[in-house]
Coordinates of C-alpha atoms in Angstrom, one line a residue:
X158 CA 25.6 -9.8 29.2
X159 CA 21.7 -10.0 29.4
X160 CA 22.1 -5.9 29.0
X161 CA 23.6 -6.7 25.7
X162 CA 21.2 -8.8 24.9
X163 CA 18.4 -6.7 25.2
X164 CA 19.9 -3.7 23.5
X165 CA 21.2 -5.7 20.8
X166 CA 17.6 -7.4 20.3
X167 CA 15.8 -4.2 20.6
X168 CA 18.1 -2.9 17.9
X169 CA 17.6 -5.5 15.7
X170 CA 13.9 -5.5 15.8
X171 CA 13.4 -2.0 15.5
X172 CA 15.9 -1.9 12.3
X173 CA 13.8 -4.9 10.6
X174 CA 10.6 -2.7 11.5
X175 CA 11.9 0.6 10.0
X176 CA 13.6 -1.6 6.7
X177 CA 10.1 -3.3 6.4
X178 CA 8.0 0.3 6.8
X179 CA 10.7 1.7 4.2
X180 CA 10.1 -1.1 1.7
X181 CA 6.5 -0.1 1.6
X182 CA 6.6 3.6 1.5
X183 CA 9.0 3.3 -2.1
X184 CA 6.5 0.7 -3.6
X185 CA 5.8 1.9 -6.9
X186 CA 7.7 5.3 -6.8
X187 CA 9.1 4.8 -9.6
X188 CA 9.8 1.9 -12.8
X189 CA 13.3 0.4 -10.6
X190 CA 13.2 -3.7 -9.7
X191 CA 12.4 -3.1 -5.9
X192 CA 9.6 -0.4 -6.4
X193 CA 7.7 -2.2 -8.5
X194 CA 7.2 -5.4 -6.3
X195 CA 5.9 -3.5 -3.2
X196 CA 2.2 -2.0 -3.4
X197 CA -0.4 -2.0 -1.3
X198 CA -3.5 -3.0 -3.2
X199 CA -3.5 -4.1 -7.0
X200 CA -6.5 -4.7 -9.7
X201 CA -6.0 -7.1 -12.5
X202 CA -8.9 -6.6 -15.5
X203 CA -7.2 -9.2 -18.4
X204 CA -10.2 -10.7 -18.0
X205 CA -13.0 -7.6 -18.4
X206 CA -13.1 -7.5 -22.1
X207 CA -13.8 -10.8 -22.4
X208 CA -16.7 -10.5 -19.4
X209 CA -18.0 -7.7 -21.5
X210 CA -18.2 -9.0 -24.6
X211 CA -19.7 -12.5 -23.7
X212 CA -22.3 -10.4 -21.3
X213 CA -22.9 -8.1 -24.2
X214 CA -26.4 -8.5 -24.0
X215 CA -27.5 -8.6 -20.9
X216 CA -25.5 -5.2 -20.4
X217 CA -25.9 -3.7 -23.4
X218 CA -22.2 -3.2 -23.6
X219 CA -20.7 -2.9 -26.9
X220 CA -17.3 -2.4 -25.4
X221 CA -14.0 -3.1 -27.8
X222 CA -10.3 -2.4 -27.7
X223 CA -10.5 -1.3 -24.0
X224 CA -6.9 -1.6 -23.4
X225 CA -4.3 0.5 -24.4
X226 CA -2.5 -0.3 -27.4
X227 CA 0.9 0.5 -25.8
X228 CA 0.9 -0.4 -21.7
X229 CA 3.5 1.5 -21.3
X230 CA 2.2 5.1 -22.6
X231 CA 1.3 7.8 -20.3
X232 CA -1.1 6.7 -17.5
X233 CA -4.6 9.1 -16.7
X234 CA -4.2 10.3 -20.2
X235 CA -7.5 8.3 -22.0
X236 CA -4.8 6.0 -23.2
X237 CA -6.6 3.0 -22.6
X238 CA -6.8 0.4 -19.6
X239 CA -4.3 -1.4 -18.1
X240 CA -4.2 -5.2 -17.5
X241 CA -3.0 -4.5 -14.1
X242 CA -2.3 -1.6 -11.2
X243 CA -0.7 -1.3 -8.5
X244 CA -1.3 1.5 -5.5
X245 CA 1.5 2.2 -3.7
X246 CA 1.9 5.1 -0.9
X247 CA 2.6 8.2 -3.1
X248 CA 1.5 7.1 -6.6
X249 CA -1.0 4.7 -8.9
X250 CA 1.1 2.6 -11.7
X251 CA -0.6 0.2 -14.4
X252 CA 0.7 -1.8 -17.3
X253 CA 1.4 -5.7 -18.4
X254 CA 2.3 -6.5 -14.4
X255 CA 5.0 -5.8 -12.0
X256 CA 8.4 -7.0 -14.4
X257 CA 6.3 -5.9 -17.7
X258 CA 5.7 -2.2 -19.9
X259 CA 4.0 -0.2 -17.8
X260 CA 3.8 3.5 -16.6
X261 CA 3.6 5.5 -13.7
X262 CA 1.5 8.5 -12.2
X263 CA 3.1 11.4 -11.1
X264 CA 4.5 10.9 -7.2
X265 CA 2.1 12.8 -5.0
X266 CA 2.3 13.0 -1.0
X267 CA -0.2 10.3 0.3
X268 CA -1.7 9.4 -3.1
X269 CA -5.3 8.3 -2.6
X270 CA -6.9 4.7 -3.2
X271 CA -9.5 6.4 -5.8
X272 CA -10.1 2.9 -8.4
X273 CA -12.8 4.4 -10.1
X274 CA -11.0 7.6 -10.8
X275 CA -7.9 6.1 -12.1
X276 CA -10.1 3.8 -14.3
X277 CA -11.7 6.5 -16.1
X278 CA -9.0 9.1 -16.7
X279 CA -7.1 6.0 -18.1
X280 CA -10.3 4.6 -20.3
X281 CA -10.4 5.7 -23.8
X282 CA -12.9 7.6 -25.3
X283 CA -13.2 5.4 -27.9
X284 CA -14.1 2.6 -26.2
X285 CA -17.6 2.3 -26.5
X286 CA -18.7 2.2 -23.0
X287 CA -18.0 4.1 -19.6
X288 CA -16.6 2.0 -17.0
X289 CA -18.4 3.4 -14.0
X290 CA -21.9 2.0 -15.7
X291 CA -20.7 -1.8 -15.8
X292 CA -18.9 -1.4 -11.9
X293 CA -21.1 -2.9 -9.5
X294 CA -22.6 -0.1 -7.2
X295 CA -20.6 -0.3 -3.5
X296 CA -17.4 0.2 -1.9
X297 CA -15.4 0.3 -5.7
X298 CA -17.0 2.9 -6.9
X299 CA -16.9 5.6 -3.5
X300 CA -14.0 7.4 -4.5
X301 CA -14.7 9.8 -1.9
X302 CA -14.6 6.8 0.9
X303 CA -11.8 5.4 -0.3
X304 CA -9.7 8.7 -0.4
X305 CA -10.2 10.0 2.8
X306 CA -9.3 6.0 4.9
X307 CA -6.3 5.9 2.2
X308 CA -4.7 9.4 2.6
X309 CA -5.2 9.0 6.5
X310 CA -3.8 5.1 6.6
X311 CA -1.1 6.3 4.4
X312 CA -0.1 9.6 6.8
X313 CA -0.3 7.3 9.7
X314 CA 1.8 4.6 8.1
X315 CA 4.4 7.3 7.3
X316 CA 4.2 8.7 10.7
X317 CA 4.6 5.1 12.0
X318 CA 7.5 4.8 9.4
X319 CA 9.5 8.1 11.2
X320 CA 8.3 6.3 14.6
X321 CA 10.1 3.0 13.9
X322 CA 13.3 5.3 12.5
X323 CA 13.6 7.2 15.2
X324 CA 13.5 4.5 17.9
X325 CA 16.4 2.9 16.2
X326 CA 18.7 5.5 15.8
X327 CA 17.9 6.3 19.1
X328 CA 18.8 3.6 21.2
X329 CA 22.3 3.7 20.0
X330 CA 22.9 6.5 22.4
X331 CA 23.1 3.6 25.2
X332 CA 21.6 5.8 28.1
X333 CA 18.8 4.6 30.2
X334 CA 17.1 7.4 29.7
X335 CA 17.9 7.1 25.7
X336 CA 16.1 3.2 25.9
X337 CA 13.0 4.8 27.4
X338 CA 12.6 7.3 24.1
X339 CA 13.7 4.3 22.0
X340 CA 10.8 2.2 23.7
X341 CA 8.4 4.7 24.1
X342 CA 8.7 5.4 19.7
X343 CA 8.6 1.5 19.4
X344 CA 5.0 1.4 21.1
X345 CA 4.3 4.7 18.9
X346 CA 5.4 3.2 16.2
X347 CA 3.7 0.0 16.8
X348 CA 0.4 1.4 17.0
X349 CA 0.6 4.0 14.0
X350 CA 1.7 0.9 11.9
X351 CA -1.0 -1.5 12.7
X352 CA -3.7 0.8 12.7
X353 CA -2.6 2.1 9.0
X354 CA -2.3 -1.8 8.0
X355 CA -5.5 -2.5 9.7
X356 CA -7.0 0.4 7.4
X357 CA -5.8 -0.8 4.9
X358 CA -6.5 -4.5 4.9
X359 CA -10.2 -3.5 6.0
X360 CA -10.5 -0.9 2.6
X361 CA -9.2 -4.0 0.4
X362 CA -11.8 -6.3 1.7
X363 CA -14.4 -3.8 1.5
X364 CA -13.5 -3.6 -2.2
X365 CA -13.5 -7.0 -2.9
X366 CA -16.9 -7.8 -1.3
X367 CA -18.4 -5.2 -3.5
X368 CA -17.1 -7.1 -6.5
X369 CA -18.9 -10.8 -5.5
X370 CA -21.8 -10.0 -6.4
X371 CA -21.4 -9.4 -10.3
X372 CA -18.1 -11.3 -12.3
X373 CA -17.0 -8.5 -14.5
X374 CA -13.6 -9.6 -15.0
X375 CA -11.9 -7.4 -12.3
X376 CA -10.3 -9.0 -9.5
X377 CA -8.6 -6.7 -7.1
X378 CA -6.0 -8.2 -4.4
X379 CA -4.4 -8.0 -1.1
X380 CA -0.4 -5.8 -1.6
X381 CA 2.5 -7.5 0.1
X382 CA 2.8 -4.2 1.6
X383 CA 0.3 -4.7 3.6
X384 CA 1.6 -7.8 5.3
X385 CA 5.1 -5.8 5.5
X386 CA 3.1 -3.2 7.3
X387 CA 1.6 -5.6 9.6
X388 CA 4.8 -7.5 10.5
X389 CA 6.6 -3.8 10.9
X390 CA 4.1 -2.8 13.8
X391 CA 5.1 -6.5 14.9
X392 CA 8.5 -6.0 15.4
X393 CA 7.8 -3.0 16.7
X394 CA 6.1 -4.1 19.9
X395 CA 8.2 -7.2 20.4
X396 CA 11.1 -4.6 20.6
X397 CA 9.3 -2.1 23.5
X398 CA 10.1 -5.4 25.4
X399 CA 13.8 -5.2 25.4
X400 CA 14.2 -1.8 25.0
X401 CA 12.6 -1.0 28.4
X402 CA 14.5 -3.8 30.1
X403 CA 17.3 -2.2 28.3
X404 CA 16.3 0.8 30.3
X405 CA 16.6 -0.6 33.4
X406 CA 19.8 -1.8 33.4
X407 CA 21.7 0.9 31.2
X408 CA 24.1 3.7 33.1
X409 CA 22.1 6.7 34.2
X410 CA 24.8 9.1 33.2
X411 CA 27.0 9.9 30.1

């Protein structure tokens, strides 16, 4: 009975991990109700026009009609700014918010965290100012920072994703030998999670901090992803627990 326990626990644990992991990994894939609420970081600028305008001079900003007529047209085109975006794990999407007109960029393998980037392919022309020149200097505007923790977060996090997976379809097998792989990918999967959601958490922060010290009207936030990611890696090790006890007690042969 306490075998059944075990196994049955270590199952269910690893299955929440790899449903959480999953959640995360088709956040903002494409314009469907359950992609659009998961994303790992998001930026919301309603108010930068208005920050512009009232710190015209001081700045020397003449900026008008910054945002894009229609939120849901093309997105990296010069269309025009988004009042929101959202990063998710394999592509950038920007519009009214997460239930409103918006648009997508195209799905790439572990799309980089690149704000500044996304910002001015999506600015348009005729806007009267360049975005980069009213961004405070710092974490939000090192593209090349952000990209390389981002893409390497995001491969771990997809690695930890195939980890959790793995470890549940594994332990079906019900072989002692079988609960040792499972537990051994838990712990894998465990680690590979929280260090991507670790990553992650520490890039967001470093962003934010670099927008204190100037109100511009940008305001970027924490994803729910990221707090998926974190409770994933979680359940993850609470499951190497039962899974190795599971181990112990299973047959030895088929």
């Amino acid at each position: 009975m306490a075998r059944g326990f075990c196994v049955g626990l270590g199952e269910f644990l690893t299955f929440a991990a790899m449903v959480l992991a999953i959640l995360v990994n088709i956040g903002q894939i494409s314009q469907n109700t359950v992609a659009r609420h998961f994303y790992l970081v998001s930026a919301d600028l309603t108010g930068l026009q208005n920050s512009l305008t009232t710190n015209a001079a001081a700045t020397n900003v003449q900026a008008h009609d910054i945002y894009a007529t229609d939120q849901a047209s093309p997105l990296l085109q010069n269309n025009g700014l988004r009042q929101y975006y959202y990063w998710g794990m394999y592509s950038v999407c920007g519009g009214e918010g997460v239930g409103g007109a918006r648009s997508c960029s195209p799905n790439e393998f572990v799309h980089r965290f690149e704000p500044l980037d996304v910002l001015e392919a999506d600015q348009s022309k005729n806007s009267g100012f360049n975005i980069s020149t009213v961004l405070p200097s710092g974490t939000i505007q090192d593209n090349a920072y952000l990209g390389k923790f981002s893409n390497g977060a995001s491969i771990i996090l997809l690695a930890g994703t195939i980890a959790a997976g793995l470890a549940f379809l594994v332990s079906f097998l019900a072989h002692h030998f079988a609960f040792l792989i499972s537990a051994l990918l838990a712990l894998l999967a465990a680690v590979c999670l929280a260090v991507a959601a670790a990553i992650w958490t520490a890039l967001v922060a470093k962003v934010r901090s670099s927008l204190t010290s100037v109100n511009i009207g940008l305001v970027v936030h924490y994803g729910q992803s990221i707090w998926l990611t974190w409770g994933a890696a979680g359940a993850c090790l609470l499951a190497f627990v039962p899974l190795v006890l599971s181990c112990c007690t299973a047959r030895s042969k088929y």
